[in-house]
mmCIF file of C-alpha atoms in Angstrom:
data_model
loop_
_atom_site.group_PDB
_atom_site.id
_atom_site.type_symbol
_atom_site.label_atom_id
_atom_site.label_comp_id
_atom_site.label_asym_id
_atom_site.label_seq_id
_atom_site.Cartn_x
_atom_site.Cartn_y
_atom_site.Cartn_z
ATOM 1 C CA UNK A 1 -51.905 -77.583 -16.745
ATOM 2 C CA UNK A 2 -48.978 -75.435 -17.801
ATOM 3 C CA UNK A 3 -49.492 -76.301 -21.463
ATOM 4 C CA UNK A 4 -53.150 -75.278 -21.155
ATOM 5 C CA UNK A 5 -52.362 -72.024 -19.330
ATOM 6 C CA UNK A 6 -49.782 -71.097 -21.976
ATOM 7 C CA UNK A 7 -52.592 -70.881 -24.531
ATOM 8 C CA UNK A 8 -54.731 -68.434 -22.592
ATOM 9 C CA UNK A 9 -54.835 -65.218 -24.676
ATOM 10 C CA UNK A 10 -52.613 -62.455 -23.234
ATOM 11 C CA UNK A 11 -55.102 -59.704 -24.146
ATOM 12 C CA UNK A 12 -57.754 -61.261 -21.877
ATOM 13 C CA UNK A 13 -56.045 -61.235 -18.442
ATOM 14 C CA UNK A 14 -59.299 -62.081 -16.635
ATOM 15 C CA UNK A 15 -58.723 -65.735 -17.577
ATOM 16 C CA UNK A 16 -55.360 -65.814 -15.791
ATOM 17 C CA UNK A 17 -56.811 -64.026 -12.774
ATOM 18 C CA UNK A 18 -59.637 -66.542 -12.403
ATOM 19 C CA UNK A 19 -57.223 -69.443 -12.811
ATOM 20 C CA UNK A 20 -54.817 -68.050 -10.179
ATOM 21 C CA UNK A 21 -57.704 -67.750 -7.679
ATOM 22 C CA UNK A 22 -58.685 -71.403 -8.049
ATOM 23 C CA UNK A 23 -56.058 -72.935 -5.744
ATOM 24 C CA UNK A 24 -52.603 -72.514 -4.234
ATOM 25 C CA UNK A 25 -51.254 -74.960 -6.805
ATOM 26 C CA UNK A 26 -52.518 -72.934 -9.747
ATOM 27 C CA UNK A 27 -51.395 -69.648 -8.196
ATOM 28 C CA UNK A 28 -47.888 -71.031 -7.637
ATOM 29 C CA UNK A 29 -47.711 -72.326 -11.209
ATOM 30 C CA UNK A 30 -48.941 -69.108 -12.836
ATOM 31 C CA UNK A 31 -46.677 -66.858 -10.755
ATOM 32 C CA UNK A 32 -43.514 -68.938 -11.150
ATOM 33 C CA UNK A 33 -40.571 -67.506 -13.150
ATOM 34 C CA UNK A 34 -40.607 -70.614 -15.356
ATOM 35 C CA UNK A 35 -44.203 -70.057 -16.464
ATOM 36 C CA UNK A 36 -43.737 -66.325 -16.988
ATOM 37 C CA UNK A 37 -40.712 -67.008 -19.190
ATOM 38 C CA UNK A 38 -42.505 -69.648 -21.244
ATOM 39 C CA UNK A 39 -45.611 -67.473 -21.585
ATOM 40 C CA UNK A 40 -43.504 -64.607 -22.942
ATOM 41 C CA UNK A 41 -41.727 -66.887 -25.420
ATOM 42 C CA UNK A 42 -44.993 -68.469 -26.561
ATOM 43 C CA UNK A 43 -46.801 -65.187 -27.240
ATOM 44 C CA UNK A 44 -43.848 -62.977 -28.220
ATOM 45 C CA UNK A 45 -44.273 -59.260 -27.603
ATOM 46 C CA UNK A 46 -46.676 -58.308 -24.792
ATOM 47 C CA UNK A 47 -50.141 -57.120 -25.851
ATOM 48 C CA UNK A 48 -51.472 -53.602 -25.487
ATOM 49 C CA UNK A 49 -53.866 -53.756 -22.544
ATOM 50 C CA UNK A 50 -54.799 -50.097 -22.857
ATOM 51 C CA UNK A 51 -53.391 -46.645 -23.392
ATOM 52 C CA UNK A 52 -52.948 -43.319 -21.688
ATOM 53 C CA UNK A 53 -53.335 -40.010 -23.437
ATOM 54 C CA UNK A 54 -52.898 -36.282 -23.103
ATOM 55 C CA UNK A 55 -55.213 -33.647 -24.508
ATOM 56 C CA UNK A 56 -54.417 -30.827 -26.894
ATOM 57 C CA UNK A 57 -54.581 -27.400 -25.334
ATOM 58 C CA UNK A 58 -58.193 -26.237 -25.350
ATOM 59 C CA UNK A 59 -59.614 -29.669 -26.239
ATOM 60 C CA UNK A 60 -59.878 -31.046 -22.705
ATOM 61 C CA UNK A 61 -63.507 -32.059 -22.049
ATOM 62 C CA UNK A 62 -65.366 -30.224 -19.311
ATOM 63 C CA UNK A 63 -66.417 -33.523 -17.758
ATOM 64 C CA UNK A 64 -64.246 -36.639 -17.720
ATOM 65 C CA UNK A 65 -65.747 -39.943 -16.654
ATOM 66 C CA UNK A 66 -62.386 -41.513 -15.750
ATOM 67 C CA UNK A 67 -60.753 -38.706 -13.783
ATOM 68 C CA UNK A 68 -57.150 -39.652 -12.993
ATOM 69 C CA UNK A 69 -55.185 -40.780 -14.854
ATOM 70 C CA UNK A 70 -56.738 -40.907 -18.328
ATOM 71 C CA UNK A 71 -56.442 -44.665 -18.955
ATOM 72 C CA UNK A 72 -58.458 -46.372 -21.686
ATOM 73 C CA UNK A 73 -58.640 -50.181 -21.719
ATOM 74 C CA UNK A 74 -58.403 -51.885 -25.108
ATOM 75 C CA UNK A 75 -58.622 -55.408 -23.645
ATOM 76 C CA UNK A 76 -60.459 -57.076 -20.788
ATOM 77 C CA UNK A 77 -58.208 -55.358 -18.299
ATOM 78 C CA UNK A 78 -59.086 -52.801 -15.660
ATOM 79 C CA UNK A 79 -56.259 -50.571 -14.457
ATOM 80 C CA UNK A 80 -56.009 -50.338 -10.663
ATOM 81 C CA UNK A 81 -56.699 -46.726 -9.680
ATOM 82 C CA UNK A 82 -57.180 -46.733 -5.886
ATOM 83 C CA UNK A 83 -59.209 -43.953 -4.335
ATOM 84 C CA UNK A 84 -56.849 -43.431 -1.410
ATOM 85 C CA UNK A 85 -54.246 -40.661 -1.312
ATOM 86 C CA UNK A 86 -54.877 -39.327 -4.834
ATOM 87 C CA UNK A 87 -56.711 -36.342 -3.354
ATOM 88 C CA UNK A 88 -57.449 -33.271 -5.475
ATOM 89 C CA UNK A 89 -54.400 -33.824 -7.664
ATOM 90 C CA UNK A 90 -54.500 -33.897 -11.452
ATOM 91 C CA UNK A 91 -52.266 -36.150 -13.489
ATOM 92 C CA UNK A 92 -50.770 -36.037 -16.979
ATOM 93 C CA UNK A 93 -49.035 -39.084 -18.437
ATOM 94 C CA UNK A 94 -45.478 -38.517 -19.620
ATOM 95 C CA UNK A 95 -44.150 -41.990 -20.309
ATOM 96 C CA UNK A 96 -44.926 -45.704 -19.983
ATOM 97 C CA UNK A 97 -42.329 -48.453 -20.117
ATOM 98 C CA UNK A 98 -41.501 -51.791 -18.500
ATOM 99 C CA UNK A 99 -44.873 -52.053 -16.784
ATOM 100 C CA UNK A 100 -44.857 -48.631 -15.113
ATOM 101 C CA UNK A 101 -46.393 -45.268 -15.982
ATOM 102 C CA UNK A 102 -44.767 -41.905 -15.266
ATOM 103 C CA UNK A 103 -47.209 -39.127 -14.340
ATOM 104 C CA UNK A 104 -46.766 -35.397 -13.911
ATOM 105 C CA UNK A 105 -49.041 -34.221 -11.116
ATOM 106 C CA UNK A 106 -50.260 -30.756 -10.140
ATOM 107 C CA UNK A 107 -52.865 -29.347 -7.794
ATOM 108 C CA UNK A 108 -56.002 -27.259 -8.354
ATOM 109 C CA UNK A 109 -53.869 -24.089 -8.590
ATOM 110 C CA UNK A 110 -51.886 -25.588 -11.519
ATOM 111 C CA UNK A 111 -48.801 -25.839 -9.308
ATOM 112 C CA UNK A 112 -46.761 -28.918 -10.074
ATOM 113 C CA UNK A 113 -46.025 -30.964 -7.004
ATOM 114 C CA UNK A 114 -44.135 -34.134 -7.922
ATOM 115 C CA UNK A 115 -43.522 -36.950 -10.375
ATOM 116 C CA UNK A 116 -45.490 -40.139 -9.739
ATOM 117 C CA UNK A 117 -44.643 -43.642 -10.938
ATOM 118 C CA UNK A 118 -47.751 -45.831 -11.101
ATOM 119 C CA UNK A 119 -48.211 -49.557 -11.751
ATOM 120 C CA UNK A 120 -51.623 -50.059 -13.428
ATOM 121 C CA UNK A 121 -51.420 -53.792 -12.692
ATOM 122 C CA UNK A 122 -51.376 -53.394 -8.906
ATOM 123 C CA UNK A 123 -52.234 -49.748 -8.276
ATOM 124 C CA UNK A 124 -48.999 -49.167 -6.349
ATOM 125 C CA UNK A 125 -47.235 -45.839 -6.855
ATOM 126 C CA UNK A 126 -44.145 -43.865 -5.873
ATOM 127 C CA UNK A 127 -43.478 -40.118 -5.742
ATOM 128 C CA UNK A 128 -40.319 -38.180 -6.504
ATOM 129 C CA UNK A 129 -39.815 -34.400 -6.215
ATOM 130 C CA UNK A 130 -38.792 -32.731 -9.456
ATOM 131 C CA UNK A 131 -35.146 -31.778 -9.942
ATOM 132 C CA UNK A 132 -34.255 -28.113 -9.843
ATOM 133 C CA UNK A 133 -33.555 -28.040 -13.617
ATOM 134 C CA UNK A 134 -37.207 -28.273 -14.592
ATOM 135 C CA UNK A 135 -38.868 -25.611 -16.707
ATOM 136 C CA UNK A 136 -42.003 -25.261 -18.808
ATOM 137 C CA UNK A 137 -40.173 -27.047 -21.609
ATOM 138 C CA UNK A 138 -39.506 -30.454 -20.148
ATOM 139 C CA UNK A 139 -39.912 -34.202 -20.562
ATOM 140 C CA UNK A 140 -39.210 -37.335 -18.543
ATOM 141 C CA UNK A 141 -38.891 -41.107 -18.892
ATOM 142 C CA UNK A 142 -39.272 -44.164 -16.655
ATOM 143 C CA UNK A 143 -36.943 -47.154 -17.031
ATOM 144 C CA UNK A 144 -36.282 -50.510 -15.438
ATOM 145 C CA UNK A 145 -33.043 -50.160 -13.443
ATOM 146 C CA UNK A 146 -32.059 -53.853 -13.486
ATOM 147 C CA UNK A 147 -29.023 -54.524 -15.660
ATOM 148 C CA UNK A 148 -29.619 -57.321 -18.188
ATOM 149 C CA UNK A 149 -33.342 -57.559 -17.411
ATOM 150 C CA UNK A 150 -35.500 -59.139 -20.119
ATOM 151 C CA UNK A 151 -38.441 -56.954 -18.966
ATOM 152 C CA UNK A 152 -40.866 -59.872 -18.876
ATOM 153 C CA UNK A 153 -42.135 -59.065 -15.382
ATOM 154 C CA UNK A 154 -40.707 -55.699 -14.347
ATOM 155 C CA UNK A 155 -43.636 -54.686 -12.161
ATOM 156 C CA UNK A 156 -41.706 -55.065 -8.892
ATOM 157 C CA UNK A 157 -38.174 -54.400 -10.190
ATOM 158 C CA UNK A 158 -36.208 -51.246 -9.278
ATOM 159 C CA UNK A 159 -36.901 -48.262 -11.499
ATOM 160 C CA UNK A 160 -35.069 -45.135 -12.576
ATOM 161 C CA UNK A 161 -36.319 -41.802 -13.903
ATOM 162 C CA UNK A 162 -34.684 -39.502 -16.439
ATOM 163 C CA UNK A 163 -35.654 -35.822 -16.512
ATOM 164 C CA UNK A 164 -34.800 -33.416 -19.339
ATOM 165 C CA UNK A 165 -35.523 -29.697 -19.175
ATOM 166 C CA UNK A 166 -34.863 -26.657 -21.356
ATOM 167 C CA UNK A 167 -33.984 -23.507 -19.458
ATOM 168 C CA UNK A 168 -32.407 -20.101 -20.044
ATOM 169 C CA UNK A 169 -28.861 -19.218 -19.093
ATOM 170 C CA UNK A 170 -27.540 -15.804 -17.994
ATOM 171 C CA UNK A 171 -27.517 -14.598 -21.621
ATOM 172 C CA UNK A 172 -31.153 -15.635 -22.304
ATOM 173 C CA UNK A 173 -29.987 -18.488 -24.489
ATOM 174 C CA UNK A 174 -31.614 -21.913 -24.285
ATOM 175 C CA UNK A 175 -29.731 -24.757 -22.600
ATOM 176 C CA UNK A 176 -30.772 -28.387 -22.257
ATOM 177 C CA UNK A 177 -30.026 -30.283 -19.058
ATOM 178 C CA UNK A 178 -30.715 -33.865 -18.003
ATOM 179 C CA UNK A 179 -30.406 -35.813 -14.781
ATOM 180 C CA UNK A 180 -31.183 -39.320 -13.569
ATOM 181 C CA UNK A 181 -32.704 -40.516 -10.316
ATOM 182 C CA UNK A 182 -30.991 -43.104 -8.181
ATOM 183 C CA UNK A 183 -32.523 -46.586 -8.627
ATOM 184 C CA UNK A 184 -35.570 -47.138 -6.433
ATOM 185 C CA UNK A 185 -35.242 -50.479 -4.682
ATOM 186 C CA UNK A 186 -38.161 -50.397 -2.258
ATOM 187 C CA UNK A 187 -40.860 -53.024 -1.900
ATOM 188 C CA UNK A 188 -43.638 -52.008 -4.286
ATOM 189 C CA UNK A 189 -46.161 -54.081 -2.333
ATOM 190 C CA UNK A 190 -45.951 -51.480 0.453
ATOM 191 C CA UNK A 191 -46.969 -47.848 -0.073
ATOM 192 C CA UNK A 192 -43.971 -45.563 0.392
ATOM 193 C CA UNK A 193 -44.481 -41.836 -0.317
ATOM 194 C CA UNK A 194 -41.135 -41.015 -1.950
ATOM 195 C CA UNK A 195 -37.915 -42.620 -3.119
ATOM 196 C CA UNK A 196 -34.331 -41.514 -3.622
ATOM 197 C CA UNK A 197 -33.159 -38.200 -5.054
ATOM 198 C CA UNK A 198 -31.519 -37.086 -8.280
ATOM 199 C CA UNK A 199 -27.874 -37.312 -9.242
ATOM 200 C CA UNK A 200 -25.891 -34.361 -10.610
ATOM 201 C CA UNK A 201 -27.163 -33.130 -14.027
ATOM 202 C CA UNK A 202 -25.130 -33.807 -17.145
ATOM 203 C CA UNK A 203 -23.231 -30.951 -18.899
ATOM 204 C CA UNK A 204 -25.380 -28.306 -20.578
ATOM 205 C CA UNK A 205 -26.172 -28.421 -24.282
ATOM 206 C CA UNK A 206 -26.850 -25.038 -25.905
ATOM 207 C CA UNK A 207 -29.849 -24.766 -28.247
ATOM 208 C CA UNK A 208 -31.594 -21.961 -30.159
ATOM 209 C CA UNK A 209 -33.699 -19.758 -27.900
ATOM 210 C CA UNK A 210 -37.015 -20.863 -29.470
ATOM 211 C CA UNK A 211 -36.436 -24.604 -28.909
ATOM 212 C CA UNK A 212 -39.166 -26.654 -27.259
ATOM 213 C CA UNK A 213 -39.695 -30.343 -26.512
ATOM 214 C CA UNK A 214 -42.617 -31.911 -28.311
ATOM 215 C CA UNK A 215 -45.051 -33.370 -25.703
ATOM 216 C CA UNK A 216 -44.553 -37.005 -26.715
ATOM 217 C CA UNK A 217 -42.976 -39.900 -24.767
ATOM 218 C CA UNK A 218 -39.246 -40.334 -25.468
ATOM 219 C CA UNK A 219 -37.959 -43.350 -27.383
ATOM 220 C CA UNK A 220 -35.418 -45.775 -25.888
ATOM 221 C CA UNK A 221 -33.034 -46.962 -28.623
ATOM 222 C CA UNK A 222 -29.555 -48.485 -28.170
ATOM 223 C CA UNK A 223 -29.077 -47.264 -24.600
ATOM 224 C CA UNK A 224 -30.219 -43.699 -25.283
ATOM 225 C CA UNK A 225 -33.436 -41.716 -24.908
ATOM 226 C CA UNK A 226 -34.583 -39.597 -27.846
ATOM 227 C CA UNK A 227 -36.846 -36.532 -27.587
ATOM 228 C CA UNK A 228 -38.365 -34.618 -30.496
ATOM 229 C CA UNK A 229 -37.459 -30.912 -30.596
ATOM 230 C CA UNK A 230 -39.310 -28.174 -32.438
ATOM 231 C CA UNK A 231 -38.189 -24.635 -33.246
ATOM 232 C CA UNK A 232 -41.003 -22.128 -33.304
ATOM 233 C CA UNK A 233 -39.483 -19.359 -35.440
ATOM 234 C CA UNK A 234 -38.266 -21.383 -38.420
ATOM 235 C CA UNK A 235 -40.409 -24.560 -38.153
ATOM 236 C CA UNK A 236 -37.235 -26.582 -37.771
ATOM 237 C CA UNK A 237 -37.054 -30.020 -36.148
ATOM 238 C CA UNK A 238 -34.235 -31.899 -34.443
ATOM 239 C CA UNK A 239 -33.894 -34.838 -32.075
ATOM 240 C CA UNK A 240 -32.397 -34.457 -28.611
ATOM 241 C CA UNK A 241 -30.467 -37.567 -27.581
ATOM 242 C CA UNK A 242 -29.586 -38.419 -23.981
ATOM 243 C CA UNK A 243 -27.012 -41.218 -23.697
ATOM 244 C CA UNK A 244 -27.594 -43.193 -20.497
ATOM 245 C CA UNK A 245 -24.063 -44.634 -20.466
ATOM 246 C CA UNK A 246 -22.073 -41.433 -20.995
ATOM 247 C CA UNK A 247 -24.586 -39.128 -19.239
ATOM 248 C CA UNK A 248 -24.449 -36.658 -22.123
ATOM 249 C CA UNK A 249 -26.775 -34.760 -24.462
ATOM 250 C CA UNK A 250 -26.384 -34.358 -28.223
ATOM 251 C CA UNK A 251 -28.430 -33.392 -31.288
ATOM 252 C CA UNK A 252 -29.532 -35.447 -34.292
ATOM 253 C CA UNK A 253 -30.892 -33.856 -37.465
ATOM 254 C CA UNK A 254 -34.388 -34.948 -38.463
ATOM 255 C CA UNK A 255 -34.766 -36.393 -41.994
ATOM 256 C CA UNK A 256 -37.477 -33.828 -42.887
ATOM 257 C CA UNK A 257 -38.585 -30.495 -41.491
ATOM 258 C CA UNK A 258 -42.027 -29.198 -40.580
ATOM 259 C CA UNK A 259 -44.191 -27.740 -43.352
ATOM 260 C CA UNK A 260 -47.843 -26.913 -44.036
ATOM 261 C CA UNK A 261 -48.507 -30.628 -44.746
ATOM 262 C CA UNK A 262 -45.917 -32.205 -42.411
ATOM 263 C CA UNK A 263 -47.030 -30.943 -39.028
ATOM 264 C CA UNK A 264 -46.944 -33.843 -36.593
ATOM 265 C CA UNK A 265 -43.950 -36.188 -37.031
ATOM 266 C CA UNK A 266 -43.166 -38.762 -34.350
ATOM 267 C CA UNK A 267 -40.179 -40.873 -33.350
ATOM 268 C CA UNK A 268 -40.220 -44.680 -33.487
ATOM 269 C CA UNK A 269 -38.119 -47.440 -31.945
ATOM 270 C CA UNK A 270 -38.084 -49.797 -34.924
ATOM 271 C CA UNK A 271 -38.379 -53.570 -34.831
ATOM 272 C CA UNK A 272 -34.755 -53.946 -36.002
ATOM 273 C CA UNK A 273 -33.509 -51.818 -33.076
ATOM 274 C CA UNK A 274 -32.875 -48.641 -35.062
ATOM 275 C CA UNK A 275 -34.228 -45.159 -34.475
ATOM 276 C CA UNK A 276 -37.229 -44.409 -36.672
ATOM 277 C CA UNK A 277 -38.992 -41.258 -37.789
ATOM 278 C CA UNK A 278 -42.551 -41.183 -39.131
ATOM 279 C CA UNK A 279 -44.611 -38.419 -40.685
ATOM 280 C CA UNK A 280 -47.789 -38.070 -42.727
ATOM 281 C CA UNK A 281 -48.027 -35.910 -45.848
ATOM 282 C CA UNK A 282 -51.728 -35.648 -46.732
ATOM 283 C CA UNK A 283 -52.799 -39.335 -46.908
ATOM 284 C CA UNK A 284 -49.336 -40.899 -47.234
ATOM 285 C CA UNK A 285 -47.326 -42.298 -44.334
ATOM 286 C CA UNK A 286 -43.512 -42.094 -44.604
ATOM 287 C CA UNK A 287 -41.176 -44.110 -42.363
ATOM 288 C CA UNK A 288 -37.461 -43.330 -42.052
ATOM 289 C CA UNK A 289 -34.780 -45.392 -40.304
ATOM 290 C CA UNK A 290 -31.397 -44.221 -38.988
ATOM 291 C CA UNK A 291 -28.671 -46.826 -39.496
ATOM 292 C CA UNK A 292 -24.881 -47.032 -39.184
ATOM 293 C CA UNK A 293 -22.751 -47.776 -42.224
ATOM 294 C CA UNK A 294 -19.474 -49.711 -42.244
ATOM 295 C CA UNK A 295 -17.600 -46.556 -41.214
ATOM 296 C CA UNK A 296 -19.843 -46.055 -38.161
ATOM 297 C CA UNK A 297 -21.511 -43.030 -39.749
ATOM 298 C CA UNK A 298 -25.258 -42.791 -39.119
ATOM 299 C CA UNK A 299 -27.663 -41.523 -41.779
ATOM 300 C CA UNK A 300 -31.388 -41.551 -42.508
ATOM 301 C CA UNK A 301 -32.948 -43.700 -45.219
ATOM 302 C CA UNK A 302 -36.581 -43.886 -46.240
ATOM 303 C CA UNK A 303 -37.701 -47.455 -45.644
ATOM 304 C CA UNK A 304 -41.502 -47.426 -46.130
ATOM 305 C CA UNK A 305 -44.183 -45.441 -47.936
ATOM 306 C CA UNK A 306 -47.800 -46.380 -47.231
ATOM 307 C CA UNK A 307 -50.910 -44.968 -48.883
ATOM 308 C CA UNK A 308 -53.343 -44.758 -45.968
ATOM 309 C CA UNK A 309 -56.321 -43.845 -48.170
ATOM 310 C CA UNK A 310 -56.327 -47.395 -49.578
ATOM 311 C CA UNK A 311 -55.590 -48.991 -46.218
ATOM 312 C CA UNK A 312 -57.881 -47.262 -43.703
ATOM 313 C CA UNK A 313 -61.610 -46.514 -43.831
ATOM 314 C CA UNK A 314 -61.589 -42.748 -44.400
ATOM 315 C CA UNK A 315 -64.862 -40.905 -44.799
ATOM 316 C CA UNK A 316 -63.734 -37.662 -46.453
ATOM 317 C CA UNK A 317 -60.388 -38.224 -48.260
ATOM 318 C CA UNK A 318 -60.338 -34.704 -49.705
ATOM 319 C CA UNK A 319 -60.864 -33.003 -46.340
ATOM 320 C CA UNK A 320 -59.232 -35.393 -43.858
ATOM 321 C CA UNK A 321 -56.203 -34.305 -41.890
ATOM 322 C CA UNK A 322 -54.348 -37.322 -40.483
ATOM 323 C CA UNK A 323 -52.335 -36.959 -37.290
ATOM 324 C CA UNK A 324 -49.779 -39.392 -35.868
ATOM 325 C CA UNK A 325 -50.233 -39.568 -32.094
ATOM 326 C CA UNK A 326 -47.868 -42.347 -30.973
ATOM 327 C CA UNK A 327 -45.990 -45.577 -31.636
ATOM 328 C CA UNK A 328 -45.024 -48.865 -29.965
ATOM 329 C CA UNK A 329 -41.359 -49.302 -28.990
ATOM 330 C CA UNK A 330 -39.671 -52.216 -30.735
ATOM 331 C CA UNK A 331 -42.508 -52.634 -33.220
ATOM 332 C CA UNK A 332 -43.288 -51.097 -36.613
ATOM 333 C CA UNK A 333 -46.601 -49.907 -35.178
ATOM 334 C CA UNK A 334 -48.013 -46.375 -35.170
ATOM 335 C CA UNK A 335 -51.264 -44.785 -34.033
ATOM 336 C CA UNK A 336 -53.068 -42.364 -36.323
ATOM 337 C CA UNK A 337 -56.169 -40.219 -35.873
ATOM 338 C CA UNK A 338 -58.671 -40.097 -38.750
ATOM 339 C CA UNK A 339 -62.166 -38.662 -39.135
ATOM 340 C CA UNK A 340 -63.639 -42.033 -38.078
ATOM 341 C CA UNK A 341 -61.464 -42.828 -35.076
ATOM 342 C CA UNK A 342 -57.993 -43.737 -33.815
ATOM 343 C CA UNK A 343 -56.308 -46.649 -35.574
ATOM 344 C CA UNK A 344 -53.368 -48.887 -34.760
ATOM 345 C CA UNK A 345 -51.327 -49.706 -37.885
ATOM 346 C CA UNK A 346 -48.511 -52.193 -38.286
ATOM 347 C CA UNK A 347 -46.720 -50.721 -41.286
ATOM 348 C CA UNK A 348 -44.802 -53.942 -41.922
ATOM 349 C CA UNK A 349 -47.776 -56.308 -42.124
ATOM 350 C CA UNK A 350 -50.235 -53.615 -43.299
ATOM 351 C CA UNK A 351 -52.658 -54.789 -40.629
ATOM 352 C CA UNK A 352 -54.765 -52.260 -38.769
ATOM 353 C CA UNK A 353 -57.566 -52.070 -36.239
ATOM 354 C CA UNK A 354 -59.647 -49.336 -34.693
ATOM 355 C CA UNK A 355 -58.834 -48.917 -31.011
ATOM 356 C CA UNK A 356 -60.901 -45.887 -30.047
ATOM 357 C CA UNK A 357 -63.431 -43.360 -31.209
ATOM 358 C CA UNK A 358 -62.293 -40.088 -32.708
ATOM 359 C CA UNK A 359 -60.641 -37.893 -30.059
ATOM 360 C CA UNK A 360 -58.335 -34.888 -30.254
ATOM 361 C CA UNK A 361 -55.354 -36.394 -28.440
ATOM 362 C CA UNK A 362 -51.965 -34.742 -28.269
ATOM 363 C CA UNK A 363 -50.211 -38.038 -27.493
ATOM 364 C CA UNK A 364 -51.273 -41.683 -27.147
ATOM 365 C CA UNK A 365 -49.076 -43.753 -24.821
ATOM 366 C CA UNK A 366 -49.617 -47.533 -25.109
ATOM 367 C CA UNK A 367 -49.535 -49.709 -21.985
ATOM 368 C CA UNK A 368 -47.859 -52.948 -23.098
ATOM 369 C CA UNK A 369 -47.705 -55.732 -20.536
ATOM 370 C CA UNK A 370 -48.291 -59.378 -19.852
ATOM 371 C CA UNK A 371 -50.634 -60.072 -16.975
ATOM 372 C CA UNK A 372 -48.841 -60.518 -13.628
ATOM 373 C CA UNK A 373 -51.061 -62.885 -11.587
ATOM 374 C CA UNK A 374 -48.936 -62.904 -8.443
ATOM 375 C CA UNK A 375 -48.877 -59.128 -7.947
ATOM 376 C CA UNK A 376 -52.519 -58.692 -8.899
ATOM 377 C CA UNK A 377 -53.860 -61.474 -6.700
ATOM 378 C CA UNK A 378 -51.878 -60.407 -3.645
ATOM 379 C CA UNK A 379 -53.074 -56.838 -4.136
ATOM 380 C CA UNK A 380 -56.799 -57.387 -4.605
ATOM 381 C CA UNK A 381 -57.448 -60.693 -2.861
ATOM 382 C CA UNK A 382 -55.047 -61.759 -0.062
ATOM 383 C CA UNK A 383 -56.763 -65.133 0.374
ATOM 384 C CA UNK A 384 -53.683 -67.315 0.470
#
């Protein structure tokens, strides 16, 4: 039975759900740590079951069929969005990692109320009040808080949030601050309104007054979170790095700056574990990687150049304006918007597929996860 179940496709979780409902024996086998470990090893990286997205300013549709949050399934998977307790609150996705989604929520008066961590597999969620450092220019991340975790089934593991905000000091200069929440160790099978508070923020990092954080999920690379910065006045670009071990902020120069053709670069967590940087110039995709030399000095090197006009179906090559809207951590995979739709591209294998119709997204946040039969079955069908 286990050998058969191992070959069920991970991007069609309905098969595992039906199998786990058949009997106690099958449920116990599918939800055992041994099977989950073997299933991960057999299939490698978890599949993308869907994605969340945020709209560009002014492009939000007047009527949205899937109200909160904006989750689009790309496999036979339906995210659990319970009707209870969501109320008249609106949600914007900030980050998704280790099986959980981080949402920024605000009410009908556009007043932000809290941060919400949501598990699309079970529908369970947690709330956390924002730290006092928050400002209009802000970003946040959600992480598994278990040391040494392989992240195969993190859906019920303790989590931790990181919040980064840009604010003004007494001299009207811009300062960056970051703080981390205490690990949440509650039982995710039971609805609890809030979890623990924030620790003391790290030391300030001074930035130019026109600095802003690009509204994209941060990248987790080598124990640090990386956020893209943009400077309005001079079209400059830098990377804000928050080191989780030292609780400190620092700056990294970007390999290229913004221009009239390079307008939407993104960060990547490359397959080899390095920090990546991607940008499109007309119809050409450029990938950079930041590596350490023998003297422990990091520098950028251009590792890939891909002509997208010969790779993707593009209707109007002379008029098209390609936009990078996201990437997959730990994979040489990016998402790009064309005039015919949104495409997922693996720049290493040159394979691509269309994942959605053409939309004006500001950011696409992939939900990568193996199906978790134990949590799902106990949530939707407590038969056993």
